[in-house]
mmCIF file of C-alpha atoms in Angstrom:
data_model
loop_
_atom_site.group_PDB
_atom_site.id
_atom_site.type_symbol
_atom_site.label_atom_id
_atom_site.label_comp_id
_atom_site.label_asym_id
_atom_site.label_seq_id
_atom_site.Cartn_x
_atom_site.Cartn_y
_atom_site.Cartn_z
ATOM 1 C CA THR A 591 -33.275 48.770 -108.136
ATOM 2 C CA MET A 592 -30.803 46.035 -107.277
ATOM 3 C CA SER A 593 -29.064 45.794 -103.907
ATOM 4 C CA GLY A 594 -25.302 45.431 -103.578
ATOM 5 C CA GLN A 595 -25.812 41.790 -102.662
ATOM 6 C CA GLU A 596 -27.851 41.166 -105.811
ATOM 7 C CA ILE A 597 -25.220 42.904 -107.934
ATOM 8 C CA ALA A 598 -22.427 40.839 -106.335
ATOM 9 C CA GLU A 599 -24.331 37.619 -107.117
ATOM 10 C CA TRP A 600 -25.004 38.805 -110.686
ATOM 11 C CA VAL A 601 -21.281 39.504 -111.139
ATOM 12 C CA MET A 602 -20.448 36.017 -109.796
ATOM 13 C CA ASN A 603 -22.967 34.441 -112.175
ATOM 14 C CA ASN A 604 -21.480 36.348 -115.129
ATOM 15 C CA ARG A 605 -17.833 35.800 -114.136
ATOM 16 C CA ALA A 606 -16.808 34.112 -117.398
ATOM 17 C CA SER A 607 -17.967 36.918 -119.681
ATOM 18 C CA LEU A 608 -16.474 39.484 -117.274
ATOM 19 C CA ASN A 609 -13.202 37.512 -116.977
ATOM 20 C CA LEU A 610 -13.152 37.765 -113.172
ATOM 21 C CA LYS A 611 -11.083 35.821 -110.655
ATOM 22 C CA TYR A 612 -12.953 36.919 -107.522
ATOM 23 C CA VAL A 613 -15.793 39.093 -106.209
ATOM 24 C CA ILE A 614 -15.738 40.985 -102.899
ATOM 25 C CA TRP A 615 -18.784 42.601 -101.332
ATOM 26 C CA GLY A 616 -19.786 43.349 -97.746
ATOM 27 C CA ARG A 617 -16.912 41.597 -95.959
ATOM 28 C CA ARG A 618 -17.415 38.437 -98.020
ATOM 29 C CA ILE A 619 -15.326 37.038 -100.870
ATOM 30 C CA TRP A 620 -16.058 34.527 -103.623
ATOM 31 C CA ILE A 621 -13.023 33.124 -105.475
ATOM 32 C CA ARG A 622 -13.599 31.540 -108.891
ATOM 33 C CA SER A 623 -10.766 28.985 -108.619
ATOM 34 C CA ARG A 624 -11.955 27.490 -105.327
ATOM 35 C CA ASP A 625 -15.643 28.273 -104.752
ATOM 36 C CA LEU A 626 -18.804 26.893 -106.272
ATOM 37 C CA VAL A 627 -21.514 29.269 -107.401
ATOM 38 C CA LYS A 628 -23.535 29.962 -104.249
ATOM 39 C CA PRO A 629 -25.560 32.696 -102.537
ATOM 40 C CA TRP A 630 -23.650 35.696 -101.185
ATOM 41 C CA LYS A 631 -24.412 34.721 -97.575
ATOM 42 C CA SER A 632 -22.419 31.509 -98.180
ATOM 43 C CA TRP A 633 -19.297 33.278 -99.483
ATOM 44 C CA SER A 634 -16.193 33.210 -97.267
ATOM 45 C CA PRO A 635 -16.189 35.898 -94.562
ATOM 46 C CA MET A 636 -13.407 38.483 -94.405
ATOM 47 C CA GLU A 637 -12.018 40.164 -91.284
ATOM 48 C CA ASP A 638 -13.455 43.473 -90.088
ATOM 49 C CA ARG A 639 -11.143 46.229 -91.291
ATOM 50 C CA HIS A 640 -13.079 48.929 -89.375
ATOM 51 C CA SER A 641 -13.850 50.987 -92.474
ATOM 52 C CA ILE A 642 -16.843 51.017 -94.805
ATOM 53 C CA THR A 643 -14.480 51.279 -97.773
ATOM 54 C CA GLN A 644 -12.035 48.594 -96.627
ATOM 55 C CA ASN A 645 -14.929 46.284 -95.701
ATOM 56 C CA HIS A 646 -16.227 46.667 -99.290
ATOM 57 C CA TRP A 647 -19.685 48.005 -98.440
#
């Protein structure tokens, strides 16, 4: 079973075939046009929106 973090990294690594511009998971965002491929823990942090759903968990 894959964790959410592993799935987010898989999505990032397969961005071209999925035609994605960005990936959000666990209050972190990776944007294709500005970020290099890197581990989820290195993605840009997002503000705490005080909700599991809005924080993308």
